Amino acid sequence: MRPALALDALPSWNDGAAKQAIIAFVARVTAEGGPEFVKPEDRIAVFDNDGTLWTEWPAYSQLFFALDRVKALAPKHPQWRKKQPFKAALENDFKTLAAGGEKTALRLVTATHAGNTPQEFQATVAQWLATAIHPFFKRRYDELVYQPMLELLSYLRANGFKTYIVSGGGSEFIRAFAERVYGVPPDMVIGSTIVTKFVVKDGEPMLLREPRVNFIDDKAGKPVGINEYLGRRPIAAFGNSDGDFEMLQWTTAGKGARFGLIVHHDDAQREAAYDRKSAVGRLNRGLDEAQSRGWIVVSMKNDWKRVFPKPGL
């Protein structure tokens, strides 16, 4: 049985080993009566978000959102003008922010993402996405998704796969746009979370987000998060950094047909070139071990005809 739309579903992929491997895998697991046939309910594919489905360079989009939120909320927090890392955020002091690493980013996120309901927060994110422009690419953030990966998501779903996003980014942040941009509904997004509590306010039951970390869905946390939310092991995993290593490792260690793919950012002309020494999306161990583990390494430069959708699409 030929996979649905095998010849036409991936038009932004060059006809090379990576595209052929994807189509061959889908053909094997969808061939009824074949030795590697997988029932539709077990056709689960998990995708990282930052650097896999949309750009993460030169900084994660959610961090840019947090920086804008610091500026928007600053009038209510006058102490931020003298307190780091908020002072650096208000002054666009990216050197200080970068030196603080993940701890600084986490402080900014927890301080600017809490004190609201999930619905209120998602509405704030949606409003930001509708107007914010990426400082380097000069396009809206939700236009900086990877066209070949959008096609891959659709191709897998056309062949009976359930596609989940498994990201170190915040669940509610991604849920604000995942269905519209990726075709992935909110209940199929697994990400990092902050503490959320049930309260009754003025007689109305609601959920309130607190400025405390609940779960970090990164590295070894990704298989844990998948198991807790899904109760099934995926048969295909797609990532781009060593933060996705354990997800790829766990997924491809299962029995039967398995597929692992790493997006390698090696296209400095159309996007960015980075891997082993990058401050974001570092890819070191994954490059070293991909071949021995049977994972496909996709070259953005050589395997993709285009990176981003055409403007206005």
PDB file of C-alpha atoms in Angstrom:
ATOM      1  CA  MET A   1       0.000   0.000   0.000  1.00  0.00           C
ATOM      2  CA  ARG A   2       1.374   3.357  -1.014  1.00  0.00           C
ATOM      3  CA  PRO A   3       1.167   5.992   1.752  1.00  0.00           C
ATOM      4  CA  ALA A   4      -1.465   8.655   1.193  1.00  0.00           C
ATOM      5  CA  LEU A   5      -0.127  11.514  -0.932  1.00  0.00           C
ATOM      6  CA  ALA A   6       3.411  10.097  -0.794  1.00  0.00           C
ATOM      7  CA  LEU A   7       4.427  11.784  -4.031  1.00  0.00           C
ATOM      8  CA  ASP A   8       2.932  15.192  -3.359  1.00  0.00           C
ATOM      9  CA  ALA A   9       2.707  15.663   0.411  1.00  0.00           C
ATOM     10  CA  LEU A  10       6.280  16.840   0.962  1.00  0.00           C
ATOM     11  CA  PRO A  11       6.856  19.325  -1.871  1.00  0.00           C
ATOM     12  CA  SER A  12       9.278  21.479   0.137  1.00  0.00           C
ATOM     13  CA  TRP A  13      11.607  18.518   0.707  1.00  0.00           C
ATOM     14  CA  ASN A  14      14.326  17.744  -1.798  1.00  0.00           C
ATOM     15  CA  ASP A  15      14.257  14.209  -3.156  1.00  0.00           C
ATOM     16  CA  GLY A  16      17.043  12.802  -1.022  1.00  0.00           C
ATOM     17  CA  ALA A  17      17.703  10.202   1.652  1.00  0.00           C
ATOM     18  CA  ALA A  18      15.759  12.036   4.379  1.00  0.00           C
ATOM     19  CA  LYS A  19      12.547  12.350   2.372  1.00  0.00           C
ATOM     20  CA  GLN A  20      12.853   8.771   1.148  1.00  0.00           C
ATOM     21  CA  ALA A  21      13.349   7.504   4.719  1.00  0.00           C
ATOM     22  CA  ILE A  22      10.190   9.281   5.907  1.00  0.00           C
ATOM     23  CA  ILE A  23       8.065   7.902   3.091  1.00  0.00           C
ATOM     24  CA  ALA A  24       9.501   4.404   3.489  1.00  0.00           C
ATOM     25  CA  PHE A  25       8.790   4.376   7.224  1.00  0.00           C
ATOM     26  CA  VAL A  26       5.201   5.516   6.737  1.00  0.00           C
ATOM     27  CA  ALA A  27       4.740   2.876   4.032  1.00  0.00           C
ATOM     28  CA  ARG A  28       5.940   0.117   6.361  1.00  0.00           C
ATOM     29  CA  VAL A  29       3.763   1.002   9.342  1.00  0.00           C
ATOM     30  CA  THR A  30       0.607   1.597   7.275  1.00  0.00           C
ATOM     31  CA  ALA A  31       0.824  -1.560   5.115  1.00  0.00           C
ATOM     32  CA  GLU A  32      -1.987  -3.768   6.445  1.00  0.00           C
ATOM     33  CA  GLY A  33      -0.808  -7.338   6.727  1.00  0.00           C
ATOM     34  CA  GLY A  34       2.820  -6.265   6.535  1.00  0.00           C
ATOM     35  CA  PRO A  35       5.403  -7.332   9.139  1.00  0.00           C
ATOM     36  CA  GLU A  36       5.739  -3.810  10.570  1.00  0.00           C
ATOM     37  CA  PHE A  37       2.109  -2.710  10.414  1.00  0.00           C
ATOM     38  CA  VAL A  38       1.099  -0.453  13.312  1.00  0.00           C
ATOM     39  CA  LYS A  39      -2.519   0.011  14.341  1.00  0.00           C
ATOM     40  CA  PRO A  40      -3.720   3.624  13.993  1.00  0.00           C
ATOM     41  CA  GLU A  41      -4.142   4.035  17.749  1.00  0.00           C
ATOM     42  CA  ASP A  42      -0.432   3.311  18.189  1.00  0.00           C
ATOM     43  CA  ARG A  43       0.760   5.603  15.390  1.00  0.00           C
ATOM     44  CA  ILE A  44       1.978   8.352  17.689  1.00  0.00           C
ATOM     45  CA  ALA A  45       4.508  10.924  16.533  1.00  0.00           C
ATOM     46  CA  VAL A  46       6.018  13.518  18.886  1.00  0.00           C
ATOM     47  CA  PHE A  47       7.582  16.791  17.790  1.00  0.00           C
ATOM     48  CA  ASP A  48       9.729  19.244  19.668  1.00  0.00           C
ATOM     49  CA  ASN A  49       8.695  22.837  18.961  1.00  0.00           C
ATOM     50  CA  ASP A  50      11.571  25.344  19.257  1.00  0.00           C
ATOM     51  CA  GLY A  51      14.062  24.728  16.469  1.00  0.00           C
ATOM     52  CA  THR A  52      12.031  21.797  15.128  1.00  0.00           C
ATOM     53  CA  LEU A  53       8.742  23.381  14.083  1.00  0.00           C
ATOM     54  CA  TRP A  54       9.672  27.076  14.244  1.00  0.00           C
ATOM     55  CA  THR A  55      12.750  29.194  14.660  1.00  0.00           C
ATOM     56  CA  GLU A  56      14.532  29.440  17.996  1.00  0.00           C
ATOM     57  CA  TRP A  57      17.392  31.675  16.820  1.00  0.00           C
ATOM     58  CA  PRO A  58      18.916  33.851  18.179  1.00  0.00           C
ATOM     59  CA  ALA A  59      16.668  33.265  21.204  1.00  0.00           C
ATOM     60  CA  TYR A  60      13.512  31.293  21.987  1.00  0.00           C
ATOM     61  CA  SER A  61      10.331  33.043  20.916  1.00  0.00           C
ATOM     62  CA  GLN A  62       8.853  32.614  24.371  1.00  0.00           C
ATOM     63  CA  LEU A  63      11.789  34.561  25.803  1.00  0.00           C
ATOM     64  CA  PHE A  64      11.074  37.434  23.414  1.00  0.00           C
ATOM     65  CA  PHE A  65       7.471  37.284  24.635  1.00  0.00           C
ATOM     66  CA  ALA A  66       8.638  37.386  28.267  1.00  0.00           C
ATOM     67  CA  LEU A  67      10.828  40.432  27.554  1.00  0.00           C
ATOM     68  CA  ASP A  68       7.887  42.256  26.011  1.00  0.00           C
ATOM     69  CA  ARG A  69       5.743  41.305  29.007  1.00  0.00           C
ATOM     70  CA  VAL A  70       8.349  42.761  31.388  1.00  0.00           C
ATOM     71  CA  LYS A  71       8.029  46.090  29.590  1.00  0.00           C
ATOM     72  CA  ALA A  72       4.241  45.921  29.563  1.00  0.00           C
ATOM     73  CA  LEU A  73       4.028  45.076  33.272  1.00  0.00           C
ATOM     74  CA  ALA A  74       6.827  47.387  34.456  1.00  0.00           C
ATOM     75  CA  PRO A  75       4.497  50.261  35.515  1.00  0.00           C
ATOM     76  CA  LYS A  76       2.961  47.905  38.086  1.00  0.00           C
ATOM     77  CA  HIS A  77       6.414  46.840  39.323  1.00  0.00           C
ATOM     78  CA  PRO A  78       8.582  49.967  39.720  1.00  0.00           C
ATOM     79  CA  GLN A  79      11.181  47.930  41.648  1.00  0.00           C
ATOM     80  CA  TRP A  80      12.063  46.121  38.423  1.00  0.00           C
ATOM     81  CA  ARG A  81      13.960  49.160  37.161  1.00  0.00           C
ATOM     82  CA  LYS A  82      16.676  48.487  39.740  1.00  0.00           C
ATOM     83  CA  LYS A  83      16.368  44.720  40.084  1.00  0.00           C
ATOM     84  CA  GLN A  84      18.005  42.157  37.817  1.00  0.00           C
ATOM     85  CA  PRO A  85      17.217  40.511  35.483  1.00  0.00           C
ATOM     86  CA  PHE A  86      14.260  42.852  34.982  1.00  0.00           C
ATOM     87  CA  LYS A  87      16.521  45.891  34.746  1.00  0.00           C
ATOM     88  CA  ALA A  88      18.428  44.262  31.908  1.00  0.00           C
ATOM     89  CA  ALA A  89      15.196  43.337  30.150  1.00  0.00           C
ATOM     90  CA  LEU A  90      13.894  46.899  30.354  1.00  0.00           C
ATOM     91  CA  GLU A  91      17.186  48.287  29.053  1.00  0.00           C
ATOM     92  CA  ASN A  92      17.558  45.699  26.271  1.00  0.00           C
ATOM     93  CA  ASP A  93      20.818  44.621  27.901  1.00  0.00           C
ATOM     94  CA  PHE A  94      21.083  41.305  26.095  1.00  0.00           C
ATOM     95  CA  LYS A  95      24.653  40.708  27.245  1.00  0.00           C
ATOM     96  CA  THR A  96      23.551  40.584  30.887  1.00  0.00           C
ATOM     97  CA  LEU A  97      20.521  38.475  30.021  1.00  0.00           C
ATOM     98  CA  ALA A  98      22.616  35.979  28.073  1.00  0.00           C
ATOM     99  CA  ALA A  99      25.129  35.704  30.903  1.00  0.00           C
ATOM    100  CA  GLY A 100      22.315  34.667  33.240  1.00  0.00           C
ATOM    101  CA  GLY A 101      21.455  31.662  31.104  1.00  0.00           C
ATOM    102  CA  GLU A 102      18.458  29.432  31.808  1.00  0.00           C
ATOM    103  CA  LYS A 103      18.021  30.664  35.391  1.00  0.00           C
ATOM    104  CA  THR A 104      17.504  34.227  34.184  1.00  0.00           C
ATOM    105  CA  ALA A 105      15.068  33.127  31.498  1.00  0.00           C
ATOM    106  CA  LEU A 106      13.138  31.103  34.065  1.00  0.00           C
ATOM    107  CA  ARG A 107      12.864  34.076  36.417  1.00  0.00           C
ATOM    108  CA  LEU A 108      11.514  36.278  33.652  1.00  0.00           C
ATOM    109  CA  VAL A 109       9.030  33.648  32.526  1.00  0.00           C
ATOM    110  CA  THR A 110       7.629  32.860  35.962  1.00  0.00           C
ATOM    111  CA  ALA A 111       7.315  36.557  36.839  1.00  0.00           C
ATOM    112  CA  THR A 112       5.508  37.515  33.636  1.00  0.00           C
ATOM    113  CA  HIS A 113       3.377  34.434  32.942  1.00  0.00           C
ATOM    114  CA  ALA A 114       1.470  34.146  36.235  1.00  0.00           C
ATOM    115  CA  GLY A 115      -1.400  35.860  38.046  1.00  0.00           C
ATOM    116  CA  ASN A 116      -3.990  34.946  35.433  1.00  0.00           C
ATOM    117  CA  THR A 117      -6.154  32.076  34.232  1.00  0.00           C
ATOM    118  CA  PRO A 118      -4.958  29.783  31.422  1.00  0.00           C
ATOM    119  CA  GLN A 119      -7.529  31.381  29.110  1.00  0.00           C
ATOM    120  CA  GLU A 120      -6.400  34.913  29.965  1.00  0.00           C
ATOM    121  CA  PHE A 121      -2.767  33.979  29.423  1.00  0.00           C
ATOM    122  CA  GLN A 122      -3.478  32.345  26.069  1.00  0.00           C
ATOM    123  CA  ALA A 123      -5.388  35.434  24.966  1.00  0.00           C
ATOM    124  CA  THR A 124      -2.363  37.588  25.860  1.00  0.00           C
ATOM    125  CA  VAL A 125      -0.089  35.308  23.840  1.00  0.00           C
ATOM    126  CA  ALA A 126      -2.461  35.365  20.858  1.00  0.00           C
ATOM    127  CA  GLN A 127      -2.590  39.160  20.933  1.00  0.00           C
ATOM    128  CA  TRP A 128       1.204  39.338  21.063  1.00  0.00           C
ATOM    129  CA  LEU A 129       1.590  36.953  18.136  1.00  0.00           C
ATOM    130  CA  ALA A 130      -0.801  39.057  16.084  1.00  0.00           C
ATOM    131  CA  THR A 131       1.424  42.130  16.326  1.00  0.00           C
ATOM    132  CA  ALA A 132       4.967  41.226  17.455  1.00  0.00           C
ATOM    133  CA  ILE A 133       7.745  41.228  14.858  1.00  0.00           C
ATOM    134  CA  HIS A 134      10.880  39.113  15.165  1.00  0.00           C
ATOM    135  CA  PRO A 135      13.899  41.429  15.584  1.00  0.00           C
ATOM    136  CA  PHE A 136      16.057  39.546  13.073  1.00  0.00           C
ATOM    137  CA  PHE A 137      13.715  38.052  10.462  1.00  0.00           C
ATOM    138  CA  LYS A 138      11.299  41.017  10.493  1.00  0.00           C
ATOM    139  CA  ARG A 139       8.262  38.763  10.268  1.00  0.00           C
ATOM    140  CA  ARG A 140       5.606  37.706  12.726  1.00  0.00           C
ATOM    141  CA  TYR A 141       6.740  34.868  14.954  1.00  0.00           C
ATOM    142  CA  ASP A 142       3.928  32.585  13.787  1.00  0.00           C
ATOM    143  CA  GLU A 143       5.162  33.050  10.207  1.00  0.00           C
ATOM    144  CA  LEU A 144       8.593  31.708  11.182  1.00  0.00           C
ATOM    145  CA  VAL A 145       7.449  28.106  11.160  1.00  0.00           C
ATOM    146  CA  TYR A 146       9.206  25.587   8.954  1.00  0.00           C
ATOM    147  CA  GLN A 147       7.245  24.826   5.800  1.00  0.00           C
ATOM    148  CA  PRO A 148       8.761  21.330   5.369  1.00  0.00           C
ATOM    149  CA  MET A 149       7.717  20.412   8.916  1.00  0.00           C
ATOM    150  CA  LEU A 150       4.188  21.704   8.392  1.00  0.00           C
ATOM    151  CA  GLU A 151       3.997  19.378   5.407  1.00  0.00           C
ATOM    152  CA  LEU A 152       5.368  16.512   7.468  1.00  0.00           C
ATOM    153  CA  LEU A 153       2.747  17.021  10.187  1.00  0.00           C
ATOM    154  CA  SER A 154      -0.023  16.946   7.586  1.00  0.00           C
ATOM    155  CA  TYR A 155       1.490  13.953   5.806  1.00  0.00           C
ATOM    156  CA  LEU A 156       1.641  11.895   8.974  1.00  0.00           C
ATOM    157  CA  ARG A 157      -1.922  12.776   9.949  1.00  0.00           C
ATOM    158  CA  ALA A 158      -3.102  11.832   6.447  1.00  0.00           C
ATOM    159  CA  ASN A 159      -1.643   8.405   7.165  1.00  0.00           C
ATOM    160  CA  GLY A 160      -3.403   7.876  10.470  1.00  0.00           C
ATOM    161  CA  PHE A 161      -0.803   9.305  12.854  1.00  0.00           C
ATOM    162  CA  LYS A 162      -1.611  11.343  15.922  1.00  0.00           C
ATOM    163  CA  THR A 163       0.861  14.227  16.126  1.00  0.00           C
ATOM    164  CA  TYR A 164       1.819  15.671  19.508  1.00  0.00           C
ATOM    165  CA  ILE A 165       4.028  18.613  20.422  1.00  0.00           C
ATOM    166  CA  VAL A 166       6.440  17.846  23.263  1.00  0.00           C
ATOM    167  CA  SER A 167       8.341  20.988  24.147  1.00  0.00           C
ATOM    168  CA  GLY A 168      10.488  22.586  26.810  1.00  0.00           C
ATOM    169  CA  GLY A 169       8.405  25.691  26.154  1.00  0.00           C
ATOM    170  CA  GLY A 170       5.295  26.417  28.169  1.00  0.00           C
ATOM    171  CA  SER A 171       2.200  24.349  27.440  1.00  0.00           C
ATOM    172  CA  GLU A 172      -0.187  27.297  27.631  1.00  0.00           C
ATOM    173  CA  PHE A 173       2.093  29.441  25.475  1.00  0.00           C
ATOM    174  CA  ILE A 174       2.100  26.848  22.687  1.00  0.00           C
ATOM    175  CA  ARG A 175      -1.607  26.058  23.063  1.00  0.00           C
ATOM    176  CA  ALA A 176      -2.370  29.663  22.168  1.00  0.00           C
ATOM    177  CA  PHE A 177      -1.395  29.017  18.539  1.00  0.00           C
ATOM    178  CA  ALA A 178      -0.682  25.307  17.976  1.00  0.00           C
ATOM    179  CA  GLU A 179      -4.026  24.395  16.443  1.00  0.00           C
ATOM    180  CA  ARG A 180      -4.143  27.407  14.142  1.00  0.00           C
ATOM    181  CA  VAL A 181      -0.512  27.135  13.015  1.00  0.00           C
ATOM    182  CA  TYR A 182       0.278  23.412  13.232  1.00  0.00           C
ATOM    183  CA  GLY A 183      -3.124  21.732  13.250  1.00  0.00           C
ATOM    184  CA  VAL A 184      -2.317  20.359  16.714  1.00  0.00           C
ATOM    185  CA  PRO A 185      -5.171  20.895  19.221  1.00  0.00           C
ATOM    186  CA  PRO A 186      -4.495  22.041  22.810  1.00  0.00           C
ATOM    187  CA  ASP A 187      -4.989  18.587  24.301  1.00  0.00           C
ATOM    188  CA  MET A 188      -2.110  17.292  22.157  1.00  0.00           C
ATOM    189  CA  VAL A 189       0.452  19.755  23.510  1.00  0.00           C
ATOM    190  CA  ILE A 190       2.828  18.611  26.251  1.00  0.00           C
ATOM    191  CA  GLY A 191       5.153  21.267  27.630  1.00  0.00           C
ATOM    192  CA  SER A 192       6.621  22.834  30.717  1.00  0.00           C
ATOM    193  CA  THR A 193       4.105  24.092  33.261  1.00  0.00           C
ATOM    194  CA  ILE A 194       3.889  26.448  36.192  1.00  0.00           C
ATOM    195  CA  VAL A 195       1.848  25.693  39.303  1.00  0.00           C
ATOM    196  CA  THR A 196      -1.868  26.099  38.628  1.00  0.00           C
ATOM    197  CA  LYS A 197      -4.458  26.081  41.413  1.00  0.00           C
ATOM    198  CA  PHE A 198      -8.219  25.794  41.552  1.00  0.00           C
ATOM    199  CA  VAL A 199      -9.870  28.695  43.375  1.00  0.00           C
ATOM    200  CA  VAL A 200     -13.335  30.191  43.755  1.00  0.00           C
ATOM    201  CA  LYS A 201     -13.250  33.958  43.266  1.00  0.00           C
ATOM    202  CA  ASP A 202     -16.421  36.021  43.704  1.00  0.00           C
ATOM    203  CA  GLY A 203     -18.386  32.809  43.459  1.00  0.00           C
ATOM    204  CA  GLU A 204     -16.758  31.767  40.187  1.00  0.00           C
ATOM    205  CA  PRO A 205     -14.602  28.612  40.032  1.00  0.00           C
ATOM    206  CA  MET A 206     -11.408  29.133  38.073  1.00  0.00           C
ATOM    207  CA  LEU A 207      -7.802  28.097  37.637  1.00  0.00           C
ATOM    208  CA  LEU A 208      -5.051  30.559  38.560  1.00  0.00           C
ATOM    209  CA  ARG A 209      -1.438  30.361  37.417  1.00  0.00           C
ATOM    210  CA  GLU A 210       1.204  30.970  40.088  1.00  0.00           C
ATOM    211  CA  PRO A 211       4.834  32.155  39.648  1.00  0.00           C
ATOM    212  CA  ARG A 212       6.282  28.766  40.523  1.00  0.00           C
ATOM    213  CA  VAL A 213       7.594  26.007  38.274  1.00  0.00           C
ATOM    214  CA  ASN A 214       5.604  22.798  38.252  1.00  0.00           C
ATOM    215  CA  PHE A 215       7.315  20.677  35.567  1.00  0.00           C
ATOM    216  CA  ILE A 216      10.149  21.206  33.075  1.00  0.00           C
ATOM    217  CA  ASP A 217       9.466  19.215  29.925  1.00  0.00           C
ATOM    218  CA  ASP A 218      13.010  19.051  28.624  1.00  0.00           C
ATOM    219  CA  LYS A 219      15.730  16.432  28.267  1.00  0.00           C
ATOM    220  CA  ALA A 220      14.886  13.458  30.533  1.00  0.00           C
ATOM    221  CA  GLY A 221      11.616  15.180  31.385  1.00  0.00           C
ATOM    222  CA  LYS A 222      10.257  14.629  27.891  1.00  0.00           C
ATOM    223  CA  PRO A 223       9.791  10.831  28.093  1.00  0.00           C
ATOM    224  CA  VAL A 224       8.318  11.297  31.570  1.00  0.00           C
ATOM    225  CA  GLY A 225       5.877  13.912  30.309  1.00  0.00           C
ATOM    226  CA  ILE A 226       4.859  11.771  27.327  1.00  0.00           C
ATOM    227  CA  ASN A 227       4.182   8.772  29.529  1.00  0.00           C
ATOM    228  CA  GLU A 228       2.229  10.785  32.100  1.00  0.00           C
ATOM    229  CA  TYR A 229       0.032  12.461  29.497  1.00  0.00           C
ATOM    230  CA  LEU A 230      -0.323   9.696  26.912  1.00  0.00           C
ATOM    231  CA  GLY A 231       0.398   6.371  28.581  1.00  0.00           C
ATOM    232  CA  ARG A 232       1.849   5.133  25.285  1.00  0.00           C
ATOM    233  CA  ARG A 233       5.324   5.153  23.762  1.00  0.00           C
ATOM    234  CA  PRO A 234       5.518   6.997  20.417  1.00  0.00           C
ATOM    235  CA  ILE A 235       6.836   5.258  17.329  1.00  0.00           C
ATOM    236  CA  ALA A 236       8.331   8.416  15.811  1.00  0.00           C
ATOM    237  CA  ALA A 237      10.122  11.398  17.345  1.00  0.00           C
ATOM    238  CA  PHE A 238      11.372  14.618  15.776  1.00  0.00           C
ATOM    239  CA  GLY A 239      13.754  17.076  17.423  1.00  0.00           C
ATOM    240  CA  ASN A 240      16.708  19.332  16.771  1.00  0.00           C
ATOM    241  CA  SER A 241      18.842  19.528  19.906  1.00  0.00           C
ATOM    242  CA  ASP A 242      20.308  17.527  22.742  1.00  0.00           C
ATOM    243  CA  GLY A 243      17.284  18.617  24.750  1.00  0.00           C
ATOM    244  CA  ASP A 244      15.391  16.115  22.596  1.00  0.00           C
ATOM    245  CA  PHE A 245      17.940  13.313  22.955  1.00  0.00           C
ATOM    246  CA  GLU A 246      16.111  11.327  25.630  1.00  0.00           C
ATOM    247  CA  MET A 247      12.808  11.621  23.764  1.00  0.00           C
ATOM    248  CA  LEU A 248      14.426  10.236  20.621  1.00  0.00           C
ATOM    249  CA  GLN A 249      16.295   7.612  22.612  1.00  0.00           C
ATOM    250  CA  TRP A 250      13.184   6.342  24.421  1.00  0.00           C
ATOM    251  CA  THR A 251      10.989   6.424  21.336  1.00  0.00           C
ATOM    252  CA  THR A 252      13.359   4.485  19.102  1.00  0.00           C
ATOM    253  CA  ALA A 253      14.228   1.910  21.777  1.00  0.00           C
ATOM    254  CA  GLY A 254      10.743   0.431  21.594  1.00  0.00           C
ATOM    255  CA  LYS A 255       9.805  -2.747  19.761  1.00  0.00           C
ATOM    256  CA  GLY A 256       8.738  -2.777  16.134  1.00  0.00           C
ATOM    257  CA  ALA A 257       9.150  -0.040  13.538  1.00  0.00           C
ATOM    258  CA  ARG A 258      10.654   3.155  14.972  1.00  0.00           C
ATOM    259  CA  PHE A 259      11.762   6.481  13.523  1.00  0.00           C
ATOM    260  CA  GLY A 260      13.940   9.273  14.856  1.00  0.00           C
ATOM    261  CA  LEU A 261      14.812  12.502  13.066  1.00  0.00           C
ATOM    262  CA  ILE A 262      16.981  15.487  13.961  1.00  0.00           C
ATOM    263  CA  VAL A 263      16.704  18.854  12.203  1.00  0.00           C
ATOM    264  CA  HIS A 264      20.238  20.209  11.796  1.00  0.00           C
ATOM    265  CA  HIS A 265      20.494  23.980  11.551  1.00  0.00           C
ATOM    266  CA  ASP A 266      23.204  24.378   8.929  1.00  0.00           C
ATOM    267  CA  ASP A 267      21.660  27.024   6.679  1.00  0.00           C
ATOM    268  CA  ALA A 268      23.201  30.381   7.539  1.00  0.00           C
ATOM    269  CA  GLN A 269      21.772  32.007   4.418  1.00  0.00           C
ATOM    270  CA  ARG A 270      18.081  31.210   4.861  1.00  0.00           C
ATOM    271  CA  GLU A 271      17.956  30.878   8.665  1.00  0.00           C
ATOM    272  CA  ALA A 272      20.982  30.193  10.899  1.00  0.00           C
ATOM    273  CA  ALA A 273      23.891  27.778  11.291  1.00  0.00           C
ATOM    274  CA  TYR A 274      24.532  26.431  14.786  1.00  0.00           C
ATOM    275  CA  ASP A 275      25.002  23.153  16.625  1.00  0.00           C
ATOM    276  CA  ARG A 276      27.698  22.062  19.096  1.00  0.00           C
ATOM    277  CA  LYS A 277      28.524  25.361  20.794  1.00  0.00           C
ATOM    278  CA  SER A 278      25.242  27.209  20.490  1.00  0.00           C
ATOM    279  CA  ALA A 279      23.601  28.934  23.458  1.00  0.00           C
ATOM    280  CA  VAL A 280      20.222  27.793  22.108  1.00  0.00           C
ATOM    281  CA  GLY A 281      19.370  24.467  20.525  1.00  0.00           C
ATOM    282  CA  ARG A 282      22.773  22.964  21.215  1.00  0.00           C
ATOM    283  CA  LEU A 283      23.272  19.798  19.185  1.00  0.00           C
ATOM    284  CA  ASN A 284      26.360  17.842  20.196  1.00  0.00           C
ATOM    285  CA  ARG A 285      25.623  14.351  21.445  1.00  0.00           C
ATOM    286  CA  GLY A 286      22.858  13.982  18.900  1.00  0.00           C
ATOM    287  CA  LEU A 287      25.271  14.591  16.037  1.00  0.00           C
ATOM    288  CA  ASP A 288      27.765  12.129  17.470  1.00  0.00           C
ATOM    289  CA  GLU A 289      25.284   9.309  18.029  1.00  0.00           C
ATOM    290  CA  ALA A 290      22.602   9.764  15.384  1.00  0.00           C
ATOM    291  CA  GLN A 291      24.136   7.380  12.872  1.00  0.00           C
ATOM    292  CA  SER A 292      24.743   4.573  15.352  1.00  0.00           C
ATOM    293  CA  ARG A 293      21.187   4.911  16.656  1.00  0.00           C
ATOM    294  CA  GLY A 294      19.667   4.948  13.188  1.00  0.00           C
ATOM    295  CA  TRP A 295      18.330   8.503  13.427  1.00  0.00           C
ATOM    296  CA  ILE A 296      17.993  10.648  10.328  1.00  0.00           C
ATOM    297  CA  VAL A 297      19.839  13.987  10.411  1.00  0.00           C
ATOM    298  CA  VAL A 298      18.088  16.485   8.159  1.00  0.00           C
ATOM    299  CA  SER A 299      20.213  19.219   6.642  1.00  0.00           C
ATOM    300  CA  MET A 300      18.129  22.378   6.393  1.00  0.00           C
ATOM    301  CA  LYS A 301      20.532  23.561   3.702  1.00  0.00           C
ATOM    302  CA  ASN A 302      20.456  20.457   1.530  1.00  0.00           C
ATOM    303  CA  ASP A 303      17.202  18.649   2.330  1.00  0.00           C
ATOM    304  CA  TRP A 304      14.767  21.566   2.303  1.00  0.00           C
ATOM    305  CA  LYS A 305      13.768  23.492  -0.800  1.00  0.00           C
ATOM    306  CA  ARG A 306      12.465  26.300   1.404  1.00  0.00           C
ATOM    307  CA  VAL A 307      12.587  27.052   5.115  1.00  0.00           C
ATOM    308  CA  PHE A 308       9.684  29.392   5.865  1.00  0.00           C
ATOM    309  CA  PRO A 309       6.275  29.694   4.194  1.00  0.00           C
ATOM    310  CA  LYS A 310       5.852  32.455   1.662  1.00  0.00           C
ATOM    311  CA  PRO A 311       4.991  35.799   3.299  1.00  0.00           C
ATOM    312  CA  GLY A 312       1.304  36.229   3.842  1.00  0.00           C
ATOM    313  CA  LEU A 313       0.537  32.497   3.949  1.00  0.00           C
TER     314      LEU A 313
END
